[in-house]
């Protein structure tokens, strides 16, 4: 697939914050303030899209308004980066409504992870836009008291400096500690970091291919649709989200079912590695 590289963002350009799925901005104002400060430290201007601050239960705003925010961001010549506030599970409501000609003619850096998988793949297949599976506004840039060093380094190398070759090393430290956002626990202290023992390989061997990062089960929403890229030759990079609350991981039973979907759709048979 031939993809268009978006222009490298200028230091004084605007970062548009959109909420294409979940609407948590109204409930975590401290994280909004920290994330804004951390992005402004790069010299960026931060703009919360018009409907991104809404909450309508499990989504931020009606689908037409979420799409309007995306169109506004791509249309703005001052915009250098479009960043998702967070993930969710309903970006699939937007993909039939997007103006892909508008997006193709106004390429921008689009960045986010988790359920933003759906938008990454739709922008690739329908607008030929290379996007970035990376940090979200609230999750990573809202970290207390600072953005974690590994995240910051990756963002700088990939987005700001556009390094042509990157050796993806495991982070020296990691955390799986959850400090509840909604009881203010995440604003009292930094999460505890522990030493990372490095990569753990399930099977020996070598493989090469193009990077296909995604969250499961968001990728499952696209199976059998025209928005699903051809996975032939890819290195499938699976991001497994939390379960039904931020305090638990996805169950093995759910993961088993989701992977079976990918197998039945022929995705696992044509990738070069996982």
Short mmCIF file of C-alpha atoms in Angstrom, two decimals:
data_model
loop_
_atom_site.label_atom_id
_atom_site.label_comp_id
_atom_site.label_asym_id
_atom_site.label_seq_id
_atom_site.Cartn_x
_atom_site.Cartn_y
_atom_site.Cartn_z
CA UNK A 1 0.00 0.00 0.00
CA UNK A 2 1.43 3.37 -1.06
CA UNK A 3 0.84 5.87 1.73
CA UNK A 4 1.38 9.63 1.81
CA UNK A 5 3.67 10.90 4.57
CA UNK A 6 2.14 13.94 6.26
CA UNK A 7 4.30 17.05 6.57
CA UNK A 8 6.51 17.20 9.64
CA UNK A 9 4.73 19.45 12.16
CA UNK A 10 6.23 22.88 12.73
CA UNK A 11 7.14 23.90 16.27
CA UNK A 12 4.47 26.58 16.48
CA UNK A 13 1.72 24.57 14.79
CA UNK A 14 -1.54 23.58 16.45
CA UNK A 15 -2.27 20.21 17.99
CA UNK A 16 -5.99 19.47 17.65
CA UNK A 17 -7.41 17.23 20.35
CA UNK A 18 -10.34 15.14 19.18
CA UNK A 19 -12.52 12.59 21.00
CA UNK A 20 -13.51 10.14 18.26
CA UNK A 21 -14.95 7.61 20.70
CA UNK A 22 -15.03 7.89 24.52
CA UNK A 23 -15.75 11.28 26.08
CA UNK A 24 -13.66 11.58 29.25
CA UNK A 25 -12.32 15.11 28.96
CA UNK A 26 -15.00 16.64 31.25
CA UNK A 27 -14.10 14.29 34.12
CA UNK A 28 -10.29 14.52 34.26
CA UNK A 29 -9.48 18.22 34.09
CA UNK A 30 -6.10 17.82 35.81
CA UNK A 31 -4.99 15.41 33.09
CA UNK A 32 -6.18 17.89 30.44
CA UNK A 33 -4.12 20.64 32.07
CA UNK A 34 -0.99 18.48 32.34
CA UNK A 35 -1.25 17.16 28.80
CA UNK A 36 -1.70 20.69 27.47
CA UNK A 37 1.36 21.87 29.40
CA UNK A 38 3.48 18.97 28.17
CA UNK A 39 2.60 19.60 24.52
CA UNK A 40 3.05 23.35 24.84
CA UNK A 41 6.57 22.66 26.13
CA UNK A 42 7.41 21.57 22.56
CA UNK A 43 6.21 24.96 21.28
CA UNK A 44 2.85 23.68 20.04
CA UNK A 45 -0.49 25.40 20.45
CA UNK A 46 -3.14 23.07 21.85
CA UNK A 47 -6.75 23.33 20.72
CA UNK A 48 -9.55 21.16 22.06
CA UNK A 49 -11.90 20.49 19.16
CA UNK A 50 -15.38 21.96 19.44
CA UNK A 51 -17.18 18.73 20.39
CA UNK A 52 -14.30 16.86 22.02
CA UNK A 53 -15.25 17.97 25.52
CA UNK A 54 -18.73 16.47 25.40
CA UNK A 55 -19.93 13.29 27.05
CA UNK A 56 -22.97 11.33 25.95
CA UNK A 57 -22.55 8.19 28.00
CA UNK A 58 -20.21 5.80 26.23
CA UNK A 59 -19.27 8.30 23.49
CA UNK A 60 -18.20 11.92 23.49
CA UNK A 61 -20.62 13.46 20.99
CA UNK A 62 -22.95 12.32 18.19
CA UNK A 63 -21.10 10.76 15.27
CA UNK A 64 -21.73 13.72 12.95
CA UNK A 65 -20.15 16.10 15.46
CA UNK A 66 -17.14 13.86 16.05
CA UNK A 67 -16.64 13.73 12.29
CA UNK A 68 -17.02 17.51 12.05
CA UNK A 69 -14.13 17.91 14.50
CA UNK A 70 -11.92 15.67 12.37
CA UNK A 71 -12.82 17.61 9.20
CA UNK A 72 -12.12 20.93 10.92
CA UNK A 73 -8.72 19.73 12.07
CA UNK A 74 -7.69 18.45 8.64
CA UNK A 75 -8.95 21.68 7.02
CA UNK A 76 -7.01 24.03 9.32
CA UNK A 77 -3.70 25.09 7.71
CA UNK A 78 -2.30 25.86 11.19
CA UNK A 79 -2.87 22.28 12.35
CA UNK A 80 0.21 20.06 12.40
CA UNK A 81 -0.98 17.19 14.58
CA UNK A 82 -4.38 15.64 15.20
CA UNK A 83 -4.26 13.68 18.46
CA UNK A 84 -6.96 11.51 19.97
CA UNK A 85 -7.86 12.29 23.56
CA UNK A 86 -8.30 8.61 24.37
CA UNK A 87 -9.66 5.40 22.84
CA UNK A 88 -13.02 3.78 23.44
CA UNK A 89 -15.00 1.35 21.30
CA UNK A 90 -17.07 3.40 18.84
CA UNK A 91 -14.75 4.98 16.27
CA UNK A 92 -16.40 2.59 13.82
CA UNK A 93 -19.42 4.91 13.84
CA UNK A 94 -17.38 7.56 11.99
CA UNK A 95 -15.73 5.83 9.07
CA UNK A 96 -18.67 5.93 6.66
CA UNK A 97 -19.13 9.66 7.34
CA UNK A 98 -15.58 10.89 6.77
CA UNK A 99 -14.63 12.99 3.72
CA UNK A 100 -11.60 11.04 2.54
CA UNK A 101 -10.92 13.43 -0.35
CA UNK A 102 -10.62 16.29 2.14
CA UNK A 103 -8.23 14.24 4.26
CA UNK A 104 -6.19 13.07 1.26
CA UNK A 105 -5.74 16.66 0.07
CA UNK A 106 -4.79 17.99 3.53
CA UNK A 107 -2.47 15.38 5.08
CA UNK A 108 -1.70 15.83 8.78
CA UNK A 109 -0.02 13.79 11.47
CA UNK A 110 -2.77 11.67 13.01
CA UNK A 111 -1.83 9.97 16.26
CA UNK A 112 -3.58 7.78 18.80
CA UNK A 113 -3.89 4.16 19.81
CA UNK A 114 -6.43 1.64 21.11
CA UNK A 115 -9.80 2.07 19.34
CA UNK A 116 -8.20 4.66 17.05
CA UNK A 117 -7.05 1.56 15.17
CA UNK A 118 -10.29 1.90 13.21
CA UNK A 119 -9.41 5.41 12.07
CA UNK A 120 -5.78 4.50 11.28
CA UNK A 121 -6.91 1.77 8.93
CA UNK A 122 -9.72 3.82 7.37
CA UNK A 123 -7.36 6.74 6.69
CA UNK A 124 -4.84 4.34 5.15
CA UNK A 125 -7.24 2.47 2.90
CA UNK A 126 -9.44 5.39 1.85
CA UNK A 127 -7.15 8.46 2.03
CA UNK A 128 -3.73 6.79 1.57
CA UNK A 129 -2.50 8.59 4.68
CA UNK A 130 0.34 7.28 6.80
CA UNK A 131 -0.65 7.67 10.43
CA UNK A 132 1.05 7.06 13.78
CA UNK A 133 -0.03 4.46 16.30
CA UNK A 134 1.12 6.31 19.37
CA UNK A 135 0.31 8.20 22.56
CA UNK A 136 -3.05 9.74 23.35
CA UNK A 137 -3.62 13.11 24.96
CA UNK A 138 -5.09 12.00 28.29
CA UNK A 139 -3.31 8.70 28.79
CA UNK A 140 0.33 9.44 28.00
CA UNK A 141 0.63 13.23 27.88
CA UNK A 142 -1.56 13.55 30.97
CA UNK A 143 0.78 11.35 33.03
CA UNK A 144 1.69 12.71 36.49
CA UNK A 145 4.02 14.47 37.01
CA UNK A 146 5.66 14.17 33.57
CA UNK A 147 5.40 12.13 30.39
CA UNK A 148 7.28 8.84 30.82
CA UNK A 149 10.77 9.06 29.25
CA UNK A 150 10.28 6.15 26.82
CA UNK A 151 7.07 7.72 25.48
CA UNK A 152 8.71 11.12 25.17
CA UNK A 153 11.72 9.71 23.32
CA UNK A 154 9.55 7.76 20.89
CA UNK A 155 7.30 10.76 20.21
CA UNK A 156 10.33 12.98 19.59
CA UNK A 157 12.10 10.53 17.28
CA UNK A 158 9.08 9.48 15.25
CA UNK A 159 6.92 12.60 15.08
CA UNK A 160 9.22 15.57 15.53
CA UNK A 161 12.55 14.40 14.12
CA UNK A 162 11.28 11.79 11.67
CA UNK A 163 14.24 9.48 12.19
CA UNK A 164 14.66 7.30 9.10
CA UNK A 165 15.77 4.24 11.06
CA UNK A 166 14.82 3.41 14.63
CA UNK A 167 16.00 0.52 16.77
CA UNK A 168 12.95 -0.36 18.87
CA UNK A 169 14.42 -1.33 22.20
CA UNK A 170 12.33 -2.37 25.19
CA UNK A 171 11.85 0.29 27.83
CA UNK A 172 14.19 -0.06 30.80
CA UNK A 173 11.25 0.54 33.13
CA UNK A 174 7.53 -0.09 32.92
CA UNK A 175 4.44 0.14 35.08
CA UNK A 176 1.18 -1.77 35.21
CA UNK A 177 0.00 0.14 38.27
CA UNK A 178 -3.42 1.76 37.95
CA UNK A 179 -4.11 4.96 39.88
CA UNK A 180 -7.81 5.73 39.52
CA UNK A 181 -8.44 8.83 37.42
CA UNK A 182 -11.92 9.37 38.80
CA UNK A 183 -11.00 9.40 42.49
CA UNK A 184 -8.04 11.75 41.95
CA UNK A 185 -5.47 9.06 42.81
CA UNK A 186 -3.53 9.77 39.60
CA UNK A 187 -2.92 13.38 40.69
CA UNK A 188 -1.29 12.54 44.03
CA UNK A 189 1.86 10.67 43.01
CA UNK A 190 3.65 9.11 40.07
CA UNK A 191 2.95 5.49 39.24
CA UNK A 192 5.58 3.07 40.48
CA UNK A 193 8.04 1.97 37.80
CA UNK A 194 9.77 -1.41 37.90
CA UNK A 195 12.63 -2.92 35.92
CA UNK A 196 11.76 -4.42 32.55
CA UNK A 197 13.38 -7.78 31.77
CA UNK A 198 13.11 -7.15 28.01
CA UNK A 199 11.41 -8.98 25.19
CA UNK A 200 10.03 -12.47 25.69
CA UNK A 201 9.92 -14.49 22.48
CA UNK A 202 7.23 -17.14 22.08
CA UNK A 203 8.92 -18.76 19.08
CA UNK A 204 12.47 -18.53 17.73
CA UNK A 205 13.08 -17.34 14.20
CA UNK A 206 13.32 -14.27 12.00
CA UNK A 207 10.74 -12.33 10.04
CA UNK A 208 10.47 -9.03 8.22
CA UNK A 209 7.51 -7.04 7.03
CA UNK A 210 5.62 -3.79 7.31
CA UNK A 211 4.34 -2.70 10.71
CA UNK A 212 0.62 -3.29 11.30
CA UNK A 213 -0.16 -2.06 14.82
CA UNK A 214 -3.69 -2.42 16.13
CA UNK A 215 -5.83 -2.97 19.17
CA UNK A 216 -7.79 -6.15 19.42
CA UNK A 217 -10.84 -6.18 19.30
CA UNK A 218 -11.04 -2.84 17.44
CA UNK A 219 -9.43 -4.46 14.40
CA UNK A 220 -12.27 -7.00 14.51
CA UNK A 221 -14.77 -4.21 13.78
CA UNK A 222 -13.23 -3.88 10.30
CA UNK A 223 -13.10 -7.52 9.23
CA UNK A 224 -15.00 -7.97 6.00
CA UNK A 225 -15.27 -4.22 5.37
CA UNK A 226 -13.52 -2.09 2.72
CA UNK A 227 -11.65 -0.29 5.51
CA UNK A 228 -9.59 -3.34 6.46
CA UNK A 229 -6.10 -3.29 4.91
CA UNK A 230 -4.64 -6.34 3.21
CA UNK A 231 -2.45 -7.82 5.95
CA UNK A 232 -0.23 -9.83 3.59
CA UNK A 233 3.40 -9.61 4.67
CA UNK A 234 2.70 -7.59 7.80
CA UNK A 235 4.16 -7.83 11.27
CA UNK A 236 0.94 -7.75 13.30
CA UNK A 237 1.46 -5.77 16.51
CA UNK A 238 -1.40 -6.52 18.87
CA UNK A 239 -2.26 -4.06 21.62
CA UNK A 240 -4.50 -5.74 24.19
CA UNK A 241 -6.65 -3.28 26.19
CA UNK A 242 -8.09 -3.36 29.66
CA UNK A 243 -11.19 -5.42 30.41
CA UNK A 244 -14.51 -4.05 31.61
CA UNK A 245 -12.78 -1.60 33.97
CA UNK A 246 -9.41 0.12 34.12
CA UNK A 247 -8.47 -2.14 37.02
CA UNK A 248 -8.50 -5.41 35.10
CA UNK A 249 -6.98 -6.80 31.95
CA UNK A 250 -8.92 -8.35 29.09
CA UNK A 251 -9.77 -11.96 29.85
CA UNK A 252 -8.00 -14.88 28.20
CA UNK A 253 -11.42 -16.10 27.06
CA UNK A 254 -12.14 -12.84 25.23
CA UNK A 255 -8.68 -12.76 23.67
CA UNK A 256 -9.11 -16.35 22.49
CA UNK A 257 -12.37 -15.43 20.75
CA UNK A 258 -10.95 -12.27 19.17
CA UNK A 259 -7.89 -14.08 17.83
CA UNK A 260 -10.17 -16.75 16.40
CA UNK A 261 -11.99 -14.00 14.49
CA UNK A 262 -8.66 -12.96 12.92
CA UNK A 263 -7.88 -16.59 12.11
CA UNK A 264 -11.28 -17.19 10.50
CA UNK A 265 -10.90 -14.01 8.43
CA UNK A 266 -7.54 -15.22 7.08
CA UNK A 267 -5.52 -12.45 8.72
CA UNK A 268 -3.24 -14.68 10.77
CA UNK A 269 -2.43 -16.91 7.80
CA UNK A 270 -0.97 -14.07 5.69
CA UNK A 271 1.08 -12.08 8.22
CA UNK A 272 4.82 -12.68 8.58
CA UNK A 273 4.87 -12.35 12.35
CA UNK A 274 2.93 -11.37 15.44
#
